[in-house]
Coordinates of C-alpha atoms in Angstrom, one line a residue:
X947 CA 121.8 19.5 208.8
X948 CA 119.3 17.6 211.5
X949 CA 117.4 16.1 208.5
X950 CA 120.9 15.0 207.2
X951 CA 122.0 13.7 210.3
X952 CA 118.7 12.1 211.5
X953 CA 118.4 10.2 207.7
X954 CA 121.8 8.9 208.4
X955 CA 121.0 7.8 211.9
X956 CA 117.9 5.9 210.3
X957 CA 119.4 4.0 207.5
X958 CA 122.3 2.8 211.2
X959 CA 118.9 1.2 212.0
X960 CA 119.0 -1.6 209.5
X961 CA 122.1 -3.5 210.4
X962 CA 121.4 -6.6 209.6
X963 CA 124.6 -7.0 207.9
X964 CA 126.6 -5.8 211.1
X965 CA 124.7 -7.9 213.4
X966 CA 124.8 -11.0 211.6
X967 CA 128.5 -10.7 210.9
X968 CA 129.4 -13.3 213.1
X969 CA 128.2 -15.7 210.5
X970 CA 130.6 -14.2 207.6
X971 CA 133.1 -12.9 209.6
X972 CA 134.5 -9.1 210.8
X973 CA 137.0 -8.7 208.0
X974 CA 133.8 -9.6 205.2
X975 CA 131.5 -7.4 206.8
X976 CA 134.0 -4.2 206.9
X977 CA 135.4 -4.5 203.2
X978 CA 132.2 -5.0 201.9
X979 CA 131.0 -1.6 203.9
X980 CA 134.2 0.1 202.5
X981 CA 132.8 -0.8 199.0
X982 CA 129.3 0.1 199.5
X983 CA 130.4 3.5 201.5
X984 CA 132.3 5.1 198.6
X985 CA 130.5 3.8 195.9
X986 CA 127.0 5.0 197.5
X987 CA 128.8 8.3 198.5
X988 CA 129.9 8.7 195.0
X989 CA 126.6 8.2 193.7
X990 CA 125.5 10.5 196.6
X991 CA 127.3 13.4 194.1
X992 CA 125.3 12.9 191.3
X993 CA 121.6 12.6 192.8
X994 CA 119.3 14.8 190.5
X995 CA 116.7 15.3 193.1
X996 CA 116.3 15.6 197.1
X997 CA 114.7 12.1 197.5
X998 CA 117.3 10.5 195.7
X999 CA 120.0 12.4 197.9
X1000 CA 118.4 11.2 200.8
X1001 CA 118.1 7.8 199.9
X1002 CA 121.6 7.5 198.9
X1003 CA 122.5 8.9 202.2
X1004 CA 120.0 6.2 203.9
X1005 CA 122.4 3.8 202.1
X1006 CA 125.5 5.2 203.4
X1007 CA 124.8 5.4 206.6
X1008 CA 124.2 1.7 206.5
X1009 CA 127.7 0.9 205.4
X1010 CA 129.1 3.9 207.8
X1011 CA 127.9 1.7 210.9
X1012 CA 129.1 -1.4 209.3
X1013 CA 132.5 0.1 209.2
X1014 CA 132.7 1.7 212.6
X1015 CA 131.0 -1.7 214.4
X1016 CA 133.2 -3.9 212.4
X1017 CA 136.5 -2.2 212.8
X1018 CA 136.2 -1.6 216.4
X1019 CA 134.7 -5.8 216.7
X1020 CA 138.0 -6.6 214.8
X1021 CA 140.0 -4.3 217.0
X1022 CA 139.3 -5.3 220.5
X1023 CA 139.5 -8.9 219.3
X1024 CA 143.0 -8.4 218.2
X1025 CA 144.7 -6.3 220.5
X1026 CA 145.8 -7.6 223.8
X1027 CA 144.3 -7.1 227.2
X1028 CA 147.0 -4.8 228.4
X1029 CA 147.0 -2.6 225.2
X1030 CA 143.3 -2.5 224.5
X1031 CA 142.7 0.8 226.6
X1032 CA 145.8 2.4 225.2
X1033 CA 144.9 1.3 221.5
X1034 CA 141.0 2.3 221.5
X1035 CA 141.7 5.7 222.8
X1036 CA 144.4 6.4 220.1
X1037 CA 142.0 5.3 217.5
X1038 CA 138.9 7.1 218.3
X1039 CA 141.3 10.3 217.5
X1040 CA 141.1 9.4 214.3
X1041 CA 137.1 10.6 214.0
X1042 CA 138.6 13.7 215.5
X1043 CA 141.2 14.5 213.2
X1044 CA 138.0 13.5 210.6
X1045 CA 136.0 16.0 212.0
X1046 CA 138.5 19.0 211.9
X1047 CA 139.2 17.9 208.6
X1048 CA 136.0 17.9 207.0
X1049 CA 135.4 21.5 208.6
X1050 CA 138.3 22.7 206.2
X1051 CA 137.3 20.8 203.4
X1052 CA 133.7 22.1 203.9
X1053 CA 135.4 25.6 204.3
X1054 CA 137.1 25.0 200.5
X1055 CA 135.1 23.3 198.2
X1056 CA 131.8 25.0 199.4
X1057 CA 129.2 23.0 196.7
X1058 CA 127.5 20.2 198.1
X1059 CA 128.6 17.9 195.5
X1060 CA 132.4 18.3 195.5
X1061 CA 132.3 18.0 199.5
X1062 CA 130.3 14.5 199.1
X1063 CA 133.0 13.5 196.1
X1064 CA 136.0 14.4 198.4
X1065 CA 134.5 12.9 201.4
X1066 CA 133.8 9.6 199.6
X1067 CA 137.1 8.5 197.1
X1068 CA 139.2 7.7 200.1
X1069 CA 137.2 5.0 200.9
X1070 CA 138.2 3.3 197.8
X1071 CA 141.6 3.4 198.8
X1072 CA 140.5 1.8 202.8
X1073 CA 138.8 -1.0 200.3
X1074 CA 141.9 -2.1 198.4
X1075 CA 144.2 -2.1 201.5
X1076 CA 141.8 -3.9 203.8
X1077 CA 141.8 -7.0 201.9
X1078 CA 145.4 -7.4 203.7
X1079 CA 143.8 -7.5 206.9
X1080 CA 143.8 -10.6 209.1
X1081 CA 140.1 -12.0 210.4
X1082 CA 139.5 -12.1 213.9
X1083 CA 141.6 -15.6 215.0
X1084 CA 138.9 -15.8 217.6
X1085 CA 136.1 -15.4 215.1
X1086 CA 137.6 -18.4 212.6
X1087 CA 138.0 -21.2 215.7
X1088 CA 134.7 -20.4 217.1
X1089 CA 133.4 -21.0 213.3
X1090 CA 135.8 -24.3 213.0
X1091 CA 138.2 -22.5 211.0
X1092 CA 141.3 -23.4 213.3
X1093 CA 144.1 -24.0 210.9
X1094 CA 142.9 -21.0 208.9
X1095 CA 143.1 -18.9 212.3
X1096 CA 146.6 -20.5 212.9
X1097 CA 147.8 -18.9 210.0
X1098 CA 147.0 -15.4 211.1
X1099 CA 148.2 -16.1 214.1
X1100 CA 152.0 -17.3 212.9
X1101 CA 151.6 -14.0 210.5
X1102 CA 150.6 -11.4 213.3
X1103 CA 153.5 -13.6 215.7
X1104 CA 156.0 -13.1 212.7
X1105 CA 155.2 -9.4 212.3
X1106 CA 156.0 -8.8 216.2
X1107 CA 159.1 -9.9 216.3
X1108 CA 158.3 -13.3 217.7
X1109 CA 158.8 -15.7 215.5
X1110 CA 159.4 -18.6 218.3
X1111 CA 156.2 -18.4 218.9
X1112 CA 155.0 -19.9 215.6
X1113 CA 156.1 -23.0 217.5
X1114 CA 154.3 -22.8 220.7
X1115 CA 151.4 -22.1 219.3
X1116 CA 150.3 -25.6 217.4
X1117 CA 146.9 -26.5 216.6
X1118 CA 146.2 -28.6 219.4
X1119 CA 147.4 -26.1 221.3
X1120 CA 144.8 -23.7 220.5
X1121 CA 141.9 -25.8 220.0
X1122 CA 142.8 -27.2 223.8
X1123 CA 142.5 -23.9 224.3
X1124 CA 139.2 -22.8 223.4
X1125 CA 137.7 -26.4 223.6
X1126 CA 135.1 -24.9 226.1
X1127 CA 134.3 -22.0 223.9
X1128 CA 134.3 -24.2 220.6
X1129 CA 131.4 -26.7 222.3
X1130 CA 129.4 -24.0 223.3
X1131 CA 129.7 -21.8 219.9
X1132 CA 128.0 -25.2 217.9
X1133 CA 124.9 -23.7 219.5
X1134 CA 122.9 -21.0 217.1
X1135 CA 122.4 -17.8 218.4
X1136 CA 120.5 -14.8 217.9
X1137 CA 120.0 -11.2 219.5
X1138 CA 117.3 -12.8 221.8
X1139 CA 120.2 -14.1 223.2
X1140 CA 121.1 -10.4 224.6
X1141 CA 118.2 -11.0 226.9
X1142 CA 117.6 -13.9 227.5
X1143 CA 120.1 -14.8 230.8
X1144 CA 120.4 -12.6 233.7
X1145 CA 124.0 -10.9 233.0
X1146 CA 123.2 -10.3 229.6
X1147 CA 119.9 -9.1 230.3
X1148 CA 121.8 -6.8 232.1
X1149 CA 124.4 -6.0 230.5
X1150 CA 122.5 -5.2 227.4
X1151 CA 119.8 -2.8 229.3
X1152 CA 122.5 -0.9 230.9
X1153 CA 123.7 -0.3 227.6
X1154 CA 121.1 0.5 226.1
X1155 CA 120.1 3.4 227.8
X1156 CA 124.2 4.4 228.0
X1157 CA 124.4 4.5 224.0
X1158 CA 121.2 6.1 224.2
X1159 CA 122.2 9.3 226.0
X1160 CA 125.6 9.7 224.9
X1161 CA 124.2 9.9 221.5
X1162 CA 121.2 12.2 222.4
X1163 CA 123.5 14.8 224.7
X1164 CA 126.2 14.5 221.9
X1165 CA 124.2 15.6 218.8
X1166 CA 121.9 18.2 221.1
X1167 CA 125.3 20.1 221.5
X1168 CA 126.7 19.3 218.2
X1169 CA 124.1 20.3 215.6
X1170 CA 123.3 23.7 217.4
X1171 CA 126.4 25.3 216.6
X1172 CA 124.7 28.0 215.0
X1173 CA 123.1 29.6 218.6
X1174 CA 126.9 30.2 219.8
X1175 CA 127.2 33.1 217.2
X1176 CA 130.3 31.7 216.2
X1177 CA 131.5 30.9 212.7
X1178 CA 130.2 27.4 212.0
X1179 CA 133.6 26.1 210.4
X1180 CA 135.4 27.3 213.3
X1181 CA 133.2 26.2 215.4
X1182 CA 133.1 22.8 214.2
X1183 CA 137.2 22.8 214.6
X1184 CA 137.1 23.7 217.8
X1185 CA 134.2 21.0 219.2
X1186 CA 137.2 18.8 217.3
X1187 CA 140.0 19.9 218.9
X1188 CA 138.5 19.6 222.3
X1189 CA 138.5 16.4 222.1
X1190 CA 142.0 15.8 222.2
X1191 CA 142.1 17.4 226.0
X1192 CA 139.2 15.1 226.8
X1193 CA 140.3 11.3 225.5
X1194 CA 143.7 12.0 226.8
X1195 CA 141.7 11.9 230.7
X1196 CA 139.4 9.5 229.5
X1197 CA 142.6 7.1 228.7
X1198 CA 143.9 8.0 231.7
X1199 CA 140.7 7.3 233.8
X1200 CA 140.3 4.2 231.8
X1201 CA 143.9 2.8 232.4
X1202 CA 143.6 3.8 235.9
X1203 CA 140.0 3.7 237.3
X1204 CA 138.6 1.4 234.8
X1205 CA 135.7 1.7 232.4
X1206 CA 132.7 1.5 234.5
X1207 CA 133.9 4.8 236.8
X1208 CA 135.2 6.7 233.6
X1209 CA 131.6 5.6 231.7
X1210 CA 129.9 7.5 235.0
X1211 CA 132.0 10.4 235.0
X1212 CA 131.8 11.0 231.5
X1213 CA 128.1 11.5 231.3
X1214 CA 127.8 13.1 235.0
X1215 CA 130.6 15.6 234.4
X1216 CA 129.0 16.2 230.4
X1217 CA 125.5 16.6 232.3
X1218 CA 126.6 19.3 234.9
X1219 CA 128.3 21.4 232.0
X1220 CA 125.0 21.1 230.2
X1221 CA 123.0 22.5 233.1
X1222 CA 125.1 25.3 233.7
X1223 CA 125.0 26.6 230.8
X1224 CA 120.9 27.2 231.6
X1225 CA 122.2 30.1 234.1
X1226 CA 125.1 31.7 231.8
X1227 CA 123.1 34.8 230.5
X1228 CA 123.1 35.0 226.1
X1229 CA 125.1 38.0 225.9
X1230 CA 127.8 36.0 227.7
X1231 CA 128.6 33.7 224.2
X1232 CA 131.9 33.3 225.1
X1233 CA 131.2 31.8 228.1
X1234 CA 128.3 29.8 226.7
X1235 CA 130.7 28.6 224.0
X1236 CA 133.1 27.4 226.5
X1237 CA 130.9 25.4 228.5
X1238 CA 128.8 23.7 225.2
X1239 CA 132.8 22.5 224.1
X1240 CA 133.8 21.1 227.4
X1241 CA 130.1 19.4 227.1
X1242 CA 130.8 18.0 224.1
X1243 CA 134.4 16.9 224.8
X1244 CA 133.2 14.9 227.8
X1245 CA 129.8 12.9 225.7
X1246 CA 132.8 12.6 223.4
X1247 CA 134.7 11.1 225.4
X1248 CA 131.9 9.1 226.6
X1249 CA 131.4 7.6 223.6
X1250 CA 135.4 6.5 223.3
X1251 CA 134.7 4.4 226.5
X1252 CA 131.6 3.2 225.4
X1253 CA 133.1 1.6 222.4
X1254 CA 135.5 -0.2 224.0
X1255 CA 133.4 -0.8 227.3
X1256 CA 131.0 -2.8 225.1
X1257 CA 133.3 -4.9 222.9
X1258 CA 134.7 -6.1 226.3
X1259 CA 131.1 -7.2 227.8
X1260 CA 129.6 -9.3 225.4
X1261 CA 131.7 -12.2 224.2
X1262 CA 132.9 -13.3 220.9
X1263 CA 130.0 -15.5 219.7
X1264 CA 127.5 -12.6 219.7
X1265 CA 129.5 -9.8 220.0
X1266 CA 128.9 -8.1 216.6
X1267 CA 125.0 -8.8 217.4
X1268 CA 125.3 -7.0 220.9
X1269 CA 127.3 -4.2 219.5
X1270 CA 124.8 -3.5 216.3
X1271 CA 121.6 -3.9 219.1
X1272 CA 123.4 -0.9 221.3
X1273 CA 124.9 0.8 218.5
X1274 CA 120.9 0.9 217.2
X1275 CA 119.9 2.6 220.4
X1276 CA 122.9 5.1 219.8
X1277 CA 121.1 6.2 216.4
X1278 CA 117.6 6.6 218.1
X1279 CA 119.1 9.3 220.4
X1280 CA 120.6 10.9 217.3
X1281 CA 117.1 11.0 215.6
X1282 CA 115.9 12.5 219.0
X1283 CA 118.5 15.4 219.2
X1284 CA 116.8 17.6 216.7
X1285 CA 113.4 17.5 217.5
X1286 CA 114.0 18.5 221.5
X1287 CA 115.6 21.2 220.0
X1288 CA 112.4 22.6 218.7
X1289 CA 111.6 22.3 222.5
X1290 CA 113.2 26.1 223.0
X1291 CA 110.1 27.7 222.3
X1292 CA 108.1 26.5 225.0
X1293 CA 111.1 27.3 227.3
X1294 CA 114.7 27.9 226.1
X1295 CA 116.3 25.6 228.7
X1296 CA 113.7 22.7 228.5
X1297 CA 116.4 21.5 225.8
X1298 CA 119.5 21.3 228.1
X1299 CA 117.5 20.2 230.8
X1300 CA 116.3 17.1 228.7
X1301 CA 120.1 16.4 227.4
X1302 CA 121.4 17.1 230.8
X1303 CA 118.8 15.0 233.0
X1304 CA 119.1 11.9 230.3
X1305 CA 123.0 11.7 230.7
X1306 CA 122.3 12.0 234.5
X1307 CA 120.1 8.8 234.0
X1308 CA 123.4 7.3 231.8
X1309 CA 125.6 8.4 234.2
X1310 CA 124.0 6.6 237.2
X1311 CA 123.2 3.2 235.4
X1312 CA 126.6 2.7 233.7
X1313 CA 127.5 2.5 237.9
X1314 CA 125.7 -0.7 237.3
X1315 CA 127.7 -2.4 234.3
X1316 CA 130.1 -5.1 235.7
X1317 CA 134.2 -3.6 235.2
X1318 CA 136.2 -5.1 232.9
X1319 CA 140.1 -3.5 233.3
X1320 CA 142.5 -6.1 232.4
X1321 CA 139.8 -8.7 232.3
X1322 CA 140.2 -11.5 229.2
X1323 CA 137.9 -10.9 226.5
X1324 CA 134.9 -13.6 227.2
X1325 CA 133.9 -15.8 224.3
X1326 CA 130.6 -17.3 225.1
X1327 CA 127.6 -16.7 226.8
X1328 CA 128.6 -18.7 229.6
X1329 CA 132.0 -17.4 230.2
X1330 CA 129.8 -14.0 230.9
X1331 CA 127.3 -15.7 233.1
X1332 CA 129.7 -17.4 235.0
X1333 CA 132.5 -15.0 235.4
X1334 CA 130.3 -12.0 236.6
X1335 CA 128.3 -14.3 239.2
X1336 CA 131.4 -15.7 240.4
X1337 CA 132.4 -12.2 241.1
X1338 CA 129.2 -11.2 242.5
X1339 CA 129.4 -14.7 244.6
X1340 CA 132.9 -13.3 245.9
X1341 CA 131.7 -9.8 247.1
X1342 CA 128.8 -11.5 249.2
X1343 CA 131.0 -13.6 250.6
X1344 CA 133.0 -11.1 251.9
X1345 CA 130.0 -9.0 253.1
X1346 CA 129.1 -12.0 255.1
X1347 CA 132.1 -12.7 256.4
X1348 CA 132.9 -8.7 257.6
X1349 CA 129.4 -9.1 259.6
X1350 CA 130.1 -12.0 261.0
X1351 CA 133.6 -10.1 262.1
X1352 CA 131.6 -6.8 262.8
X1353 CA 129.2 -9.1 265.4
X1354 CA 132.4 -10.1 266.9
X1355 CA 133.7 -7.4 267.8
X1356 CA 130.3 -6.1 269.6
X1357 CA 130.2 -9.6 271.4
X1358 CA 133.8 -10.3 272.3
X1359 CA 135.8 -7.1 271.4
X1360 CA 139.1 -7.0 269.9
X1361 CA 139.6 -4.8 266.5
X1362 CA 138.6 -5.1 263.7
X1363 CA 141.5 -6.8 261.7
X1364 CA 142.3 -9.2 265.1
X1365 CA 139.4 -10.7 264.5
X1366 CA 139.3 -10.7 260.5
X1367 CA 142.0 -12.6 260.5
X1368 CA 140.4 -15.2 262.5
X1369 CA 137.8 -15.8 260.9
X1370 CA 137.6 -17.7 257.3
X1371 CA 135.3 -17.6 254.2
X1372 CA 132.3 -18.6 254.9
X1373 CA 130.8 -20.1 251.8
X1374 CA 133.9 -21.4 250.8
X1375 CA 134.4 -25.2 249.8
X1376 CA 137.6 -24.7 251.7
X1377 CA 139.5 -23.1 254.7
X1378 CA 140.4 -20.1 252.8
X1379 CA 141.9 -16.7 255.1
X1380 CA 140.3 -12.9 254.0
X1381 CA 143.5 -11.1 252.9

């Protein structure tokens, strides 16, 4: 199963169709990874020989990413600001109910071939329907592709009940719109640009090391299943069914605390569980068993807020790029998993301690990642650059300006808010009051 795994987490490495998509377009990109993932999968059934089983699941695993990166690109561009937490979280049940599914399907067909077979066919189906599905109105104006945007726009207004709106929304009322963004997409970009101005720098660091981790504690816990002395079908149900206990506090914690603080919590709280288990003696399996499927629940989790944390950080004209450069790092730490595991025999908990102290590291940076709760998607490189040192620009102000208050009160008395009130911004253009 690690050889499987890790083969399919190489082949995620080459995803140069997912991050170039922004020059063909979201919708493109995922029907033509529907295509390729049950055709290749079907193929997959018939493979005479090891090597050509492995390179047909190198193939897959390419069009697998395409689909995930894609869908979850065309997703976040789509659904509204105040909906987006609510949405992602509902969707990422989906690889859950995927997950407990496959364990039964596993459990009934037993032979290889008619698991792969049964796996694959539905994605001819996803390939038929998602020729219906609209491309990302974002994506077609920032490619000059306005009136073709408009369209989908007038369709998706229709389909919610607001047809009015078709006549608000005119051409030269959304190219006004997103005249900045239009100037600045005219520009070619490439994944150097994930590096190459301060906030993306990073942004794209942080991230890095996030998608890293969550991958690497994930698939340590995940592909182990077989030191829990439990049945590995149940067990694979029940590292499923976890997950619905888990999302439902990461939507929570994401509606409520935002994403960077759920991010952190995630990975500390999956970490702690990880270490833990070091000091539960073996004979205790239940308990052991317990503790590796609230682990798992939480780097699941995790990797629900990661999705969405990521779409919302890099803007529209690169986002696919960013997403496929992360997503990359992701499939390293999946690589990783397995061989730490071979770790044991030096020391049985050196492999816990590595997945626990790497999500520790996670935890602590994704503290660093700007927040992005009920914040506009940003388009362009310069909507990212701008809107995070604005903010940044803001908090010193304020930490000026409550020393200045703080020297105050040592020099003339008074409290605290008596003399906050007095005293105004002080790198503000104009006479602004702290509130």
């Amino acid at each position: 199963m690690p050889y499987k795994t890790a083969g399919l987490s190489l082949s995620a490495i080459l995803l140069l169709p997912t991050v170039y998509c922004h020059r063909f377009g979201r919708k493109t990109i995922l029907i033509w990874s529907y295509f390729q993932v049950a055709v290749l999968g079907a193929f997959t059934a018939l493979s005479p020989s090891y090597v050509v089983y492995c390179t047909f699941r190198f193939l897959t695993g390419m069009s697998v990413s395409g689909v995930i990166l894609n869908g979850v690109s065309l997703k976040v561009e789509w659904i509204p600001t105040k909906t987006r937490t609510l949405v992602g979280t509902l969707s990422s049940f989906f690889f859950t109910f995927g997950q407990m599914i496959l364990a039964g399907v596993a459990y009934s067909l037993k032979d290889w071939r008619k698991i792969q077979v049964a796996v694959c066919l539905p994605f001819f189906i996803f390939f038929l329907y998602s020729w219906w599905f609209s491309e990302s109105a974002r994506w077609l104006v920032l490619n000059g592709r306005s009136e073709e945007a408009l369209k989908h726009l007038h369709h998706v207004a229709k389909m919610n009940g607001k047809p009015e709106m078709t006549e608000k929304i005119t051409l030269e009322v959304l190219e006004s719109h997103m005249q900045k963004e239009v100037q600045s997409s005219k520009n070619t970009h490439s994944a150097l640009d994930l590096l190459r101005t301060p906030t993306m720098r990073k942004i794209s660091m942080c991230l890095m090391v996030v998608w890293f981790s969550t991958s690497f504690a994930y698939y340590g816990l995940a592909m182990d299943l077989q030191k829990f002395g439990v049945n590995i079908y149940l067990m694979q149900i029940i590292f499923g069914a976890v997950d619905f206990p888990a999302k439902l506090i990461a939507l929570l914690m994401l509606s409520f605390l935002g994403r960077r603080l759920t991010q952190g919590m995630c990975l500390l709280v999956s970490a702690s569980v990880i270490f833990s288990n070091i000091f539960v003696p073996k004979d205790m399996q239940i308990t052991r068993t317990a503790l590796a499927v609230i682990g798992k629940g939480f780097t699941s989790a995790s990797f629900t807020c990661v999705y969405l944390f990521t779409g919302e950080l890099y803007p529209t004209v690169i986002r696919q790029t960013g997403m496929g450069f992360v997503s990359t790092m992701s499939r390293i730490g999946s690589m990783a998993a397995p061989a730490v595991l071979i770790l044991d025999e030096i020391l049985p908990a050196l492999p816990s301690i590595i997945y626990g102290g790497s999500a520790v590291v996670a935890g602590l940076i994704a503290f660093l990642l700007p927040e992005t709760l009920n914040i506009p998607l940003p388009d362009t490189i310069e909507d990212v650059e701008e809107k995070w040192e604005k903010k940044k620009q803001s908090i010193q102000e304020q930490t000026q300006s409550e020393s200045l208050v703080l020297q105050d009160i040592k020099q003339g008395g008074g409290t605290f808010e008596e003399n906050k009130s007095a005293h105004l911004c002080p790198l503000s253009e104009t006479p602004v009051e702290i509130k």
